[in-house]
PDB file of C-alpha atoms in Angstrom:
ATOM      1  CA  UNK A 374      90.087 274.440  48.776  1.00  0.00           C
ATOM      2  CA  UNK A 375      92.070 277.699  49.091  1.00  0.00           C
ATOM      3  CA  UNK A 376      90.656 281.068  48.294  1.00  0.00           C
ATOM      4  CA  UNK A 377      92.579 281.212  44.978  1.00  0.00           C
ATOM      5  CA  UNK A 378      90.608 278.143  43.771  1.00  0.00           C
ATOM      6  CA  UNK A 379      87.225 279.625  44.803  1.00  0.00           C
ATOM      7  CA  UNK A 380      87.531 282.771  42.708  1.00  0.00           C
ATOM      8  CA  UNK A 381      85.032 283.285  39.915  1.00  0.00           C
ATOM      9  CA  UNK A 382      86.134 283.215  36.276  1.00  0.00           C
ATOM     10  CA  UNK A 383      85.612 287.044  36.111  1.00  0.00           C
ATOM     11  CA  UNK A 384      87.890 287.564  39.129  1.00  0.00           C
ATOM     12  CA  UNK A 385      90.532 285.322  37.609  1.00  0.00           C
ATOM     13  CA  UNK A 386      90.421 287.268  34.418  1.00  0.00           C
ATOM     14  CA  UNK A 387      91.249 290.504  36.379  1.00  0.00           C
ATOM     15  CA  UNK A 388      94.643 288.968  37.158  1.00  0.00           C
ATOM     16  CA  UNK A 389      95.482 288.386  33.523  1.00  0.00           C
ATOM     17  CA  UNK A 390      95.808 290.292  30.241  1.00  0.00           C
ATOM     18  CA  UNK A 391      94.010 288.775  27.298  1.00  0.00           C
ATOM     19  CA  UNK A 392      93.641 290.095  23.778  1.00  0.00           C
ATOM     20  CA  UNK A 393      90.575 289.396  21.613  1.00  0.00           C
ATOM     21  CA  UNK A 394      90.648 285.721  20.831  1.00  0.00           C
ATOM     22  CA  UNK A 395      90.421 285.103  17.100  1.00  0.00           C
ATOM     23  CA  UNK A 396      88.230 282.460  15.551  1.00  0.00           C
ATOM     24  CA  UNK A 397      90.284 279.285  15.288  1.00  0.00           C
ATOM     25  CA  UNK A 398      89.630 276.165  13.257  1.00  0.00           C
ATOM     26  CA  UNK A 399      89.546 272.952  15.234  1.00  0.00           C
ATOM     27  CA  UNK A 400      92.469 274.166  17.434  1.00  0.00           C
ATOM     28  CA  UNK A 401      95.169 271.985  19.002  1.00  0.00           C
ATOM     29  CA  UNK A 402      96.884 273.424  22.100  1.00  0.00           C
ATOM     30  CA  UNK A 403     100.641 272.684  22.536  1.00  0.00           C
ATOM     31  CA  UNK A 404     102.367 273.436  25.829  1.00  0.00           C
ATOM     32  CA  UNK A 405     105.881 273.336  27.279  1.00  0.00           C
ATOM     33  CA  UNK A 406     107.326 274.774  30.483  1.00  0.00           C
ATOM     34  CA  UNK A 407     110.891 275.411  31.391  1.00  0.00           C
ATOM     35  CA  UNK A 408     112.374 273.841  34.547  1.00  0.00           C
ATOM     36  CA  UNK A 409     111.774 270.366  35.896  1.00  0.00           C
ATOM     37  CA  UNK A 410     109.877 269.334  32.755  1.00  0.00           C
ATOM     38  CA  UNK A 411     112.447 270.563  30.237  1.00  0.00           C
ATOM     39  CA  UNK A 412     115.720 268.688  30.144  1.00  0.00           C
ATOM     40  CA  UNK A 413     118.298 270.468  27.914  1.00  0.00           C
ATOM     41  CA  UNK A 414     115.557 272.953  27.053  1.00  0.00           C
ATOM     42  CA  UNK A 415     114.335 270.532  24.395  1.00  0.00           C
ATOM     43  CA  UNK A 416     110.588 271.000  24.975  1.00  0.00           C
ATOM     44  CA  UNK A 417     110.563 274.838  25.290  1.00  0.00           C
ATOM     45  CA  UNK A 418     112.898 275.132  22.251  1.00  0.00           C
ATOM     46  CA  UNK A 419     110.294 273.125  20.258  1.00  0.00           C
ATOM     47  CA  UNK A 420     107.511 275.523  21.042  1.00  0.00           C
ATOM     48  CA  UNK A 421     109.721 278.570  20.490  1.00  0.00           C
ATOM     49  CA  UNK A 422     110.686 277.059  17.043  1.00  0.00           C
ATOM     50  CA  UNK A 423     107.004 276.686  16.159  1.00  0.00           C
ATOM     51  CA  UNK A 424     106.185 280.220  17.360  1.00  0.00           C
ATOM     52  CA  UNK A 425     108.854 281.670  15.071  1.00  0.00           C
ATOM     53  CA  UNK A 426     108.083 279.363  12.126  1.00  0.00           C
ATOM     54  CA  UNK A 427     104.323 279.891  12.193  1.00  0.00           C
ATOM     55  CA  UNK A 428     104.477 283.644  13.036  1.00  0.00           C
ATOM     56  CA  UNK A 429     102.521 283.271  16.274  1.00  0.00           C
ATOM     57  CA  UNK A 430     100.446 286.092  17.600  1.00  0.00           C
ATOM     58  CA  UNK A 431     100.401 286.679  21.334  1.00  0.00           C
ATOM     59  CA  UNK A 432      96.960 286.817  22.786  1.00  0.00           C
ATOM     60  CA  UNK A 433      97.318 286.383  26.589  1.00  0.00           C
ATOM     61  CA  UNK A 434      99.876 286.563  29.269  1.00  0.00           C
ATOM     62  CA  UNK A 435      98.992 285.065  32.683  1.00  0.00           C
ATOM     63  CA  UNK A 436      99.797 287.637  35.393  1.00  0.00           C
ATOM     64  CA  UNK A 437     102.849 286.122  37.179  1.00  0.00           C
ATOM     65  CA  UNK A 438     102.436 287.732  40.605  1.00  0.00           C
ATOM     66  CA  UNK A 439     100.340 284.976  42.236  1.00  0.00           C
ATOM     67  CA  UNK A 440     102.173 282.017  40.585  1.00  0.00           C
ATOM     68  CA  UNK A 441     105.931 282.740  40.835  1.00  0.00           C
ATOM     69  CA  UNK A 442     108.510 283.093  43.562  1.00  0.00           C
ATOM     70  CA  UNK A 443     110.670 285.855  42.081  1.00  0.00           C
ATOM     71  CA  UNK A 444     113.632 284.741  44.221  1.00  0.00           C
ATOM     72  CA  UNK A 445     113.511 281.297  42.587  1.00  0.00           C
ATOM     73  CA  UNK A 446     112.390 282.501  39.128  1.00  0.00           C
ATOM     74  CA  UNK A 447     113.818 285.914  38.805  1.00  0.00           C
ATOM     75  CA  UNK A 448     112.769 288.661  36.349  1.00  0.00           C
ATOM     76  CA  UNK A 449     115.493 289.797  33.989  1.00  0.00           C
ATOM     77  CA  UNK A 450     116.638 293.194  32.781  1.00  0.00           C
ATOM     78  CA  UNK A 451     117.129 293.792  29.098  1.00  0.00           C
ATOM     79  CA  UNK A 452     119.418 296.542  28.022  1.00  0.00           C
ATOM     80  CA  UNK A 453     120.472 298.341  24.853  1.00  0.00           C
ATOM     81  CA  UNK A 454     123.693 300.357  24.689  1.00  0.00           C
ATOM     82  CA  UNK A 455     123.979 300.265  28.478  1.00  0.00           C
ATOM     83  CA  UNK A 456     120.561 301.818  29.110  1.00  0.00           C
ATOM     84  CA  UNK A 457     117.930 299.824  30.893  1.00  0.00           C
ATOM     85  CA  UNK A 458     115.033 299.156  28.502  1.00  0.00           C
ATOM     86  CA  UNK A 459     112.645 296.987  30.374  1.00  0.00           C
ATOM     87  CA  UNK A 460     112.160 294.307  32.998  1.00  0.00           C
ATOM     88  CA  UNK A 461     110.922 290.976  31.601  1.00  0.00           C
ATOM     89  CA  UNK A 462     108.846 289.029  34.128  1.00  0.00           C
ATOM     90  CA  UNK A 463     108.612 285.234  34.156  1.00  0.00           C
ATOM     91  CA  UNK A 464     105.130 285.080  32.458  1.00  0.00           C
ATOM     92  CA  UNK A 465     103.331 282.291  30.806  1.00  0.00           C
ATOM     93  CA  UNK A 466     102.433 283.431  27.302  1.00  0.00           C
ATOM     94  CA  UNK A 467      99.661 282.116  25.074  1.00  0.00           C
ATOM     95  CA  UNK A 468      99.782 282.717  21.304  1.00  0.00           C
ATOM     96  CA  UNK A 469      97.813 281.601  18.302  1.00  0.00           C
ATOM     97  CA  UNK A 470      99.021 280.294  14.939  1.00  0.00           C
ATOM     98  CA  UNK A 471      96.809 280.326  11.877  1.00  0.00           C
ATOM     99  CA  UNK A 472      98.043 277.604   9.527  1.00  0.00           C
ATOM    100  CA  UNK A 473      97.354 278.389   5.983  1.00  0.00           C
ATOM    101  CA  UNK A 474      96.565 275.358   3.777  1.00  0.00           C
ATOM    102  CA  UNK A 475      95.583 273.263   6.817  1.00  0.00           C
ATOM    103  CA  UNK A 476      92.284 272.653   8.454  1.00  0.00           C
ATOM    104  CA  UNK A 477      93.511 273.148  12.049  1.00  0.00           C
ATOM    105  CA  UNK A 478      95.011 276.080  13.877  1.00  0.00           C
ATOM    106  CA  UNK A 479      97.356 275.955  16.853  1.00  0.00           C
ATOM    107  CA  UNK A 480      97.556 277.564  20.301  1.00  0.00           C
ATOM    108  CA  UNK A 481     101.033 277.688  21.880  1.00  0.00           C
ATOM    109  CA  UNK A 482     101.535 277.894  25.707  1.00  0.00           C
ATOM    110  CA  UNK A 483     105.052 278.649  26.904  1.00  0.00           C
ATOM    111  CA  UNK A 484     106.541 279.727  30.223  1.00  0.00           C
ATOM    112  CA  UNK A 485     108.444 278.764  33.345  1.00  0.00           C
ATOM    113  CA  UNK A 486     106.948 276.159  35.587  1.00  0.00           C
ATOM    114  CA  UNK A 487     105.007 278.117  38.243  1.00  0.00           C
ATOM    115  CA  UNK A 488     106.028 277.970  41.891  1.00  0.00           C
ATOM    116  CA  UNK A 489     102.622 278.408  43.487  1.00  0.00           C
ATOM    117  CA  UNK A 490      98.893 277.652  43.052  1.00  0.00           C
ATOM    118  CA  UNK A 491      99.087 275.081  40.366  1.00  0.00           C
ATOM    119  CA  UNK A 492      95.323 274.247  40.498  1.00  0.00           C
ATOM    120  CA  UNK A 493      94.421 277.909  39.941  1.00  0.00           C
ATOM    121  CA  UNK A 494      97.063 278.242  37.200  1.00  0.00           C
ATOM    122  CA  UNK A 495      95.728 275.199  35.378  1.00  0.00           C
ATOM    123  CA  UNK A 496      92.081 276.362  35.844  1.00  0.00           C
ATOM    124  CA  UNK A 497      92.949 279.534  34.011  1.00  0.00           C
ATOM    125  CA  UNK A 498      94.363 277.687  31.089  1.00  0.00           C
ATOM    126  CA  UNK A 499      91.450 275.196  30.974  1.00  0.00           C
ATOM    127  CA  UNK A 500      89.016 278.143  30.927  1.00  0.00           C
ATOM    128  CA  UNK A 501      90.942 279.615  27.990  1.00  0.00           C
ATOM    129  CA  UNK A 502      90.994 276.324  26.135  1.00  0.00           C
ATOM    130  CA  UNK A 503      87.221 275.962  26.594  1.00  0.00           C
ATOM    131  CA  UNK A 504      86.580 279.450  25.363  1.00  0.00           C
ATOM    132  CA  UNK A 505      88.738 278.714  22.304  1.00  0.00           C
ATOM    133  CA  UNK A 506      87.038 275.341  21.614  1.00  0.00           C
ATOM    134  CA  UNK A 507      90.266 273.425  21.838  1.00  0.00           C
ATOM    135  CA  UNK A 508      89.865 269.892  20.568  1.00  0.00           C
ATOM    136  CA  UNK A 509      93.033 268.356  21.704  1.00  0.00           C
ATOM    137  CA  UNK A 510      96.076 269.286  23.842  1.00  0.00           C
ATOM    138  CA  UNK A 511      99.698 268.036  23.708  1.00  0.00           C
ATOM    139  CA  UNK A 512     102.153 268.493  26.525  1.00  0.00           C
ATOM    140  CA  UNK A 513     105.829 268.443  25.505  1.00  0.00           C
ATOM    141  CA  UNK A 514     108.607 267.577  27.950  1.00  0.00           C
ATOM    142  CA  UNK A 515     112.136 266.254  28.170  1.00  0.00           C
ATOM    143  CA  UNK A 516     113.717 264.186  30.934  1.00  0.00           C
ATOM    144  CA  UNK A 517     117.331 263.336  31.734  1.00  0.00           C
ATOM    145  CA  UNK A 518     118.257 259.720  31.004  1.00  0.00           C
ATOM    146  CA  UNK A 519     121.042 257.222  30.530  1.00  0.00           C
ATOM    147  CA  UNK A 520     120.922 257.681  26.761  1.00  0.00           C
ATOM    148  CA  UNK A 521     123.949 258.313  24.495  1.00  0.00           C
ATOM    149  CA  UNK A 522     124.036 261.473  22.359  1.00  0.00           C
ATOM    150  CA  UNK A 523     125.077 259.323  19.316  1.00  0.00           C
ATOM    151  CA  UNK A 524     121.881 257.368  19.059  1.00  0.00           C
ATOM    152  CA  UNK A 525     118.328 258.341  17.978  1.00  0.00           C
ATOM    153  CA  UNK A 526     116.577 260.315  20.721  1.00  0.00           C
ATOM    154  CA  UNK A 527     114.014 258.075  22.518  1.00  0.00           C
ATOM    155  CA  UNK A 528     110.652 259.745  22.587  1.00  0.00           C
ATOM    156  CA  UNK A 529     107.822 258.273  24.607  1.00  0.00           C
ATOM    157  CA  UNK A 530     104.163 259.261  23.997  1.00  0.00           C
ATOM    158  CA  UNK A 531     101.254 258.672  26.353  1.00  0.00           C
ATOM    159  CA  UNK A 532      97.512 259.216  26.287  1.00  0.00           C
ATOM    160  CA  UNK A 533      94.945 259.138  29.096  1.00  0.00           C
ATOM    161  CA  UNK A 534      92.470 256.829  27.500  1.00  0.00           C
ATOM    162  CA  UNK A 535      92.999 253.422  25.883  1.00  0.00           C
ATOM    163  CA  UNK A 536      91.012 254.558  22.822  1.00  0.00           C
ATOM    164  CA  UNK A 537      93.191 257.603  22.228  1.00  0.00           C
ATOM    165  CA  UNK A 538      96.323 255.640  22.831  1.00  0.00           C
ATOM    166  CA  UNK A 539      95.369 253.128  20.231  1.00  0.00           C
ATOM    167  CA  UNK A 540      94.203 255.691  17.649  1.00  0.00           C
ATOM    168  CA  UNK A 541      97.398 257.789  18.021  1.00  0.00           C
ATOM    169  CA  UNK A 542      99.789 254.880  18.272  1.00  0.00           C
ATOM    170  CA  UNK A 543     100.786 255.860  21.867  1.00  0.00           C
ATOM    171  CA  UNK A 544     101.000 254.102  25.260  1.00  0.00           C
ATOM    172  CA  UNK A 545      98.303 254.288  27.835  1.00  0.00           C
ATOM    173  CA  UNK A 546      99.726 256.391  30.682  1.00  0.00           C
ATOM    174  CA  UNK A 547     100.523 254.171  33.702  1.00  0.00           C
ATOM    175  CA  UNK A 548     103.154 256.359  35.357  1.00  0.00           C
ATOM    176  CA  UNK A 549     103.070 256.732  39.135  1.00  0.00           C
ATOM    177  CA  UNK A 550     105.332 259.173  40.886  1.00  0.00           C
ATOM    178  CA  UNK A 551     106.183 262.821  41.210  1.00  0.00           C
ATOM    179  CA  UNK A 552     105.051 265.035  38.398  1.00  0.00           C
ATOM    180  CA  UNK A 553     105.505 268.611  37.065  1.00  0.00           C
ATOM    181  CA  UNK A 554     103.071 271.185  35.839  1.00  0.00           C
ATOM    182  CA  UNK A 555     102.735 269.381  32.489  1.00  0.00           C
ATOM    183  CA  UNK A 556     101.290 266.346  34.289  1.00  0.00           C
ATOM    184  CA  UNK A 557      98.902 268.419  36.381  1.00  0.00           C
ATOM    185  CA  UNK A 558      97.765 270.492  33.466  1.00  0.00           C
ATOM    186  CA  UNK A 559      97.237 267.425  31.267  1.00  0.00           C
ATOM    187  CA  UNK A 560      95.042 265.938  34.017  1.00  0.00           C
ATOM    188  CA  UNK A 561      93.149 269.254  34.344  1.00  0.00           C
ATOM    189  CA  UNK A 562      92.363 269.166  30.595  1.00  0.00           C
ATOM    190  CA  UNK A 563      91.187 265.528  30.774  1.00  0.00           C
ATOM    191  CA  UNK A 564      88.947 266.241  33.731  1.00  0.00           C
ATOM    192  CA  UNK A 565      87.337 269.064  31.692  1.00  0.00           C
ATOM    193  CA  UNK A 566      86.711 266.742  28.823  1.00  0.00           C
ATOM    194  CA  UNK A 567      89.577 267.919  26.608  1.00  0.00           C
ATOM    195  CA  UNK A 568      91.729 265.035  25.266  1.00  0.00           C
ATOM    196  CA  UNK A 569      95.422 265.355  26.250  1.00  0.00           C
ATOM    197  CA  UNK A 570      98.528 263.486  25.178  1.00  0.00           C
ATOM    198  CA  UNK A 571     102.198 263.824  26.243  1.00  0.00           C
ATOM    199  CA  UNK A 572     105.385 263.524  24.391  1.00  0.00           C
ATOM    200  CA  UNK A 573     108.642 263.174  26.309  1.00  0.00           C
ATOM    201  CA  UNK A 574     112.130 263.108  24.881  1.00  0.00           C
ATOM    202  CA  UNK A 575     114.974 261.452  26.770  1.00  0.00           C
ATOM    203  CA  UNK A 576     118.122 263.552  26.752  1.00  0.00           C
ATOM    204  CA  UNK A 577     121.720 262.574  27.759  1.00  0.00           C
ATOM    205  CA  UNK A 578     122.132 263.544  31.411  1.00  0.00           C
ATOM    206  CA  UNK A 579     125.843 264.322  30.850  1.00  0.00           C
ATOM    207  CA  UNK A 580     125.060 267.195  28.470  1.00  0.00           C
ATOM    208  CA  UNK A 581     121.915 268.469  30.151  1.00  0.00           C
ATOM    209  CA  UNK A 582     123.059 272.043  30.707  1.00  0.00           C
ATOM    210  CA  UNK A 583     123.195 272.968  27.078  1.00  0.00           C
ATOM    211  CA  UNK A 584     120.378 273.200  24.506  1.00  0.00           C
ATOM    212  CA  UNK A 585     119.795 269.988  22.660  1.00  0.00           C
ATOM    213  CA  UNK A 586     118.455 270.565  19.044  1.00  0.00           C
ATOM    214  CA  UNK A 587     118.618 266.789  18.359  1.00  0.00           C
ATOM    215  CA  UNK A 588     115.990 266.268  21.103  1.00  0.00           C
ATOM    216  CA  UNK A 589     113.977 269.194  19.906  1.00  0.00           C
ATOM    217  CA  UNK A 590     113.930 267.790  16.403  1.00  0.00           C
ATOM    218  CA  UNK A 591     112.787 264.375  17.718  1.00  0.00           C
ATOM    219  CA  UNK A 592     109.932 265.959  19.659  1.00  0.00           C
ATOM    220  CA  UNK A 593     108.730 267.972  16.691  1.00  0.00           C
ATOM    221  CA  UNK A 594     108.993 264.975  14.308  1.00  0.00           C
ATOM    222  CA  UNK A 595     106.851 262.882  16.714  1.00  0.00           C
ATOM    223  CA  UNK A 596     104.485 265.823  17.230  1.00  0.00           C
ATOM    224  CA  UNK A 597     103.842 265.878  13.493  1.00  0.00           C
ATOM    225  CA  UNK A 598     103.129 262.169  13.426  1.00  0.00           C
ATOM    226  CA  UNK A 599     100.702 262.296  16.355  1.00  0.00           C
ATOM    227  CA  UNK A 600      98.770 265.424  15.331  1.00  0.00           C
ATOM    228  CA  UNK A 601      99.200 265.337  11.551  1.00  0.00           C
ATOM    229  CA  UNK A 602     100.174 268.972  11.718  1.00  0.00           C
ATOM    230  CA  UNK A 603     102.613 270.271   8.992  1.00  0.00           C
ATOM    231  CA  UNK A 604     105.564 270.840  11.331  1.00  0.00           C
ATOM    232  CA  UNK A 605     108.269 273.072   9.823  1.00  0.00           C
ATOM    233  CA  UNK A 606     111.658 271.696  10.754  1.00  0.00           C
ATOM    234  CA  UNK A 607     113.823 274.344   9.099  1.00  0.00           C
ATOM    235  CA  UNK A 608     117.496 273.818   9.752  1.00  0.00           C
ATOM    236  CA  UNK A 609     116.990 271.710  12.886  1.00  0.00           C
ATOM    237  CA  UNK A 610     118.461 268.592  11.256  1.00  0.00           C
ATOM    238  CA  UNK A 611     121.611 270.425  10.356  1.00  0.00           C
ATOM    239  CA  UNK A 612     121.846 271.956  13.912  1.00  0.00           C
ATOM    240  CA  UNK A 613     121.273 268.522  15.365  1.00  0.00           C
ATOM    241  CA  UNK A 614     124.169 266.992  13.377  1.00  0.00           C
ATOM    242  CA  UNK A 615     126.427 269.918  14.369  1.00  0.00           C
ATOM    243  CA  UNK A 616     125.489 269.560  18.028  1.00  0.00           C
ATOM    244  CA  UNK A 617     126.190 265.764  17.960  1.00  0.00           C
ATOM    245  CA  UNK A 618     129.607 266.425  16.296  1.00  0.00           C
ATOM    246  CA  UNK A 619     130.539 268.950  18.925  1.00  0.00           C
ATOM    247  CA  UNK A 620     129.532 266.727  21.761  1.00  0.00           C
ATOM    248  CA  UNK A 621     131.412 263.821  20.326  1.00  0.00           C
ATOM    249  CA  UNK A 622     134.526 265.827  20.017  1.00  0.00           C
ATOM    250  CA  UNK A 623     134.211 266.885  23.637  1.00  0.00           C
ATOM    251  CA  UNK A 624     133.664 263.418  24.952  1.00  0.00           C
ATOM    252  CA  UNK A 625     136.487 261.880  22.921  1.00  0.00           C
ATOM    253  CA  UNK A 626     138.948 264.205  24.686  1.00  0.00           C
ATOM    254  CA  UNK A 627     138.170 262.531  28.016  1.00  0.00           C
ATOM    255  CA  UNK A 628     138.950 258.790  28.150  1.00  0.00           C
ATOM    256  CA  UNK A 629     136.590 258.159  31.055  1.00  0.00           C
ATOM    257  CA  UNK A 630     133.724 260.035  29.359  1.00  0.00           C
ATOM    258  CA  UNK A 631     134.430 258.239  26.060  1.00  0.00           C
ATOM    259  CA  UNK A 632     134.321 254.924  27.730  1.00  0.00           C
ATOM    260  CA  UNK A 633     131.014 255.834  29.487  1.00  0.00           C
ATOM    261  CA  UNK A 634     129.416 256.898  26.268  1.00  0.00           C
ATOM    262  CA  UNK A 635     130.582 253.604  24.637  1.00  0.00           C
ATOM    263  CA  UNK A 636     128.791 251.695  27.544  1.00  0.00           C
ATOM    264  CA  UNK A 637     125.616 253.671  26.864  1.00  0.00           C
ATOM    265  CA  UNK A 638     125.780 252.946  23.191  1.00  0.00           C
ATOM    266  CA  UNK A 639     126.121 249.259  23.905  1.00  0.00           C
ATOM    267  CA  UNK A 640     123.242 249.242  26.262  1.00  0.00           C
ATOM    268  CA  UNK A 641     121.088 251.220  23.770  1.00  0.00           C
ATOM    269  CA  UNK A 642     121.887 248.845  20.953  1.00  0.00           C
ATOM    270  CA  UNK A 643     121.070 245.817  23.202  1.00  0.00           C
ATOM    271  CA  UNK A 644     117.699 247.370  24.117  1.00  0.00           C
ATOM    272  CA  UNK A 645     116.943 247.791  20.369  1.00  0.00           C
ATOM    273  CA  UNK A 646     117.847 244.219  19.566  1.00  0.00           C
ATOM    274  CA  UNK A 647     115.577 242.989  22.338  1.00  0.00           C
ATOM    275  CA  UNK A 648     112.695 244.954  20.858  1.00  0.00           C
ATOM    276  CA  UNK A 649     113.363 243.657  17.323  1.00  0.00           C
ATOM    277  CA  UNK A 650     113.468 240.029  18.590  1.00  0.00           C
ATOM    278  CA  UNK A 651     110.079 240.484  20.178  1.00  0.00           C
ATOM    279  CA  UNK A 652     108.436 241.689  16.957  1.00  0.00           C
ATOM    280  CA  UNK A 653     106.021 239.188  15.486  1.00  0.00           C
ATOM    281  CA  UNK A 654     106.669 239.214  11.732  1.00  0.00           C
ATOM    282  CA  UNK A 655     103.206 238.170  10.738  1.00  0.00           C
ATOM    283  CA  UNK A 656     101.646 240.752  12.995  1.00  0.00           C
ATOM    284  CA  UNK A 657     103.848 243.409  11.547  1.00  0.00           C
ATOM    285  CA  UNK A 658     102.907 242.379   7.941  1.00  0.00           C
ATOM    286  CA  UNK A 659      99.191 242.407   8.871  1.00  0.00           C
ATOM    287  CA  UNK A 660      99.554 245.872  10.335  1.00  0.00           C
ATOM    288  CA  UNK A 661     101.294 247.030   7.114  1.00  0.00           C
ATOM    289  CA  UNK A 662      98.637 245.603   4.896  1.00  0.00           C
ATOM    290  CA  UNK A 663      95.984 247.311   7.065  1.00  0.00           C
ATOM    291  CA  UNK A 664      97.819 250.586   6.648  1.00  0.00           C
ATOM    292  CA  UNK A 665      97.949 250.266   2.948  1.00  0.00           C
ATOM    293  CA  UNK A 666      94.213 249.445   2.781  1.00  0.00           C
ATOM    294  CA  UNK A 667      93.414 252.606   4.712  1.00  0.00           C
ATOM    295  CA  UNK A 668      95.465 254.607   2.153  1.00  0.00           C
ATOM    296  CA  UNK A 669      93.579 252.852  -0.701  1.00  0.00           C
ATOM    297  CA  UNK A 670      96.855 251.129  -1.957  1.00  0.00           C
ATOM    298  CA  UNK A 671      97.646 247.431  -2.455  1.00  0.00           C
ATOM    299  CA  UNK A 672     100.609 245.572  -0.966  1.00  0.00           C
ATOM    300  CA  UNK A 673     101.061 243.825  -4.299  1.00  0.00           C
TER     301      UNK A 673
END
């Protein structure tokens, strides 16, 4: 274990700035990180959208010096009228959102994927979550995939226990392979006894270098389903439609690209047909009746 992992909680706190943490009601923590985990900026855009919509209050910034390589993740200069105003460092910010009319509040975590000391970084966030009595965490991510921009955005959700997966309608995580900070942080929460789930949107790899509001919308829609939070979508649906229209116009101007998108559409439709053919009609009807009973309704 390196010296950074052996530091006490008090010593770790010296490397960060934290405001007084307000009393939160049954808080859920939502996190997204730019970089490897954030294809087409879909995940970080989702958290940014929530921060604006819910009027988030910043309560903590993790000191970046021990976690970032500034040659790889450079600070930026912000100017006004040609005069340097400030340097913005690549910090991970933590903010709180008090949701009026709802019995839960939200903590948002947003920042670039760190370059160094991931275990120490995650330990700080786990300490914060424990101090805030966080009851559930959700990691948001987006990956590049062979998916067409003209079809619904595939969103996969995973949980770390079979019970949570069944309760939330997600898959039990069975992934093996390289992971990013979202995977490491999710595991750190689980090891600390805090439930964690992950939602990943698949974004078209051929338009990965521009923000994808359609994928952001899909992540937020699924987030609302999993957490039962009142997710404000604002004008995201309109922006998603406009984005799809612009990308369609661009791809239609290139015969090779248009043909490639058509192949992806065909493959996507075939996958959907395979899923529909595997559905057991009686099982589906039973699930629907069970759903109605839980609501107190009748299928008749």
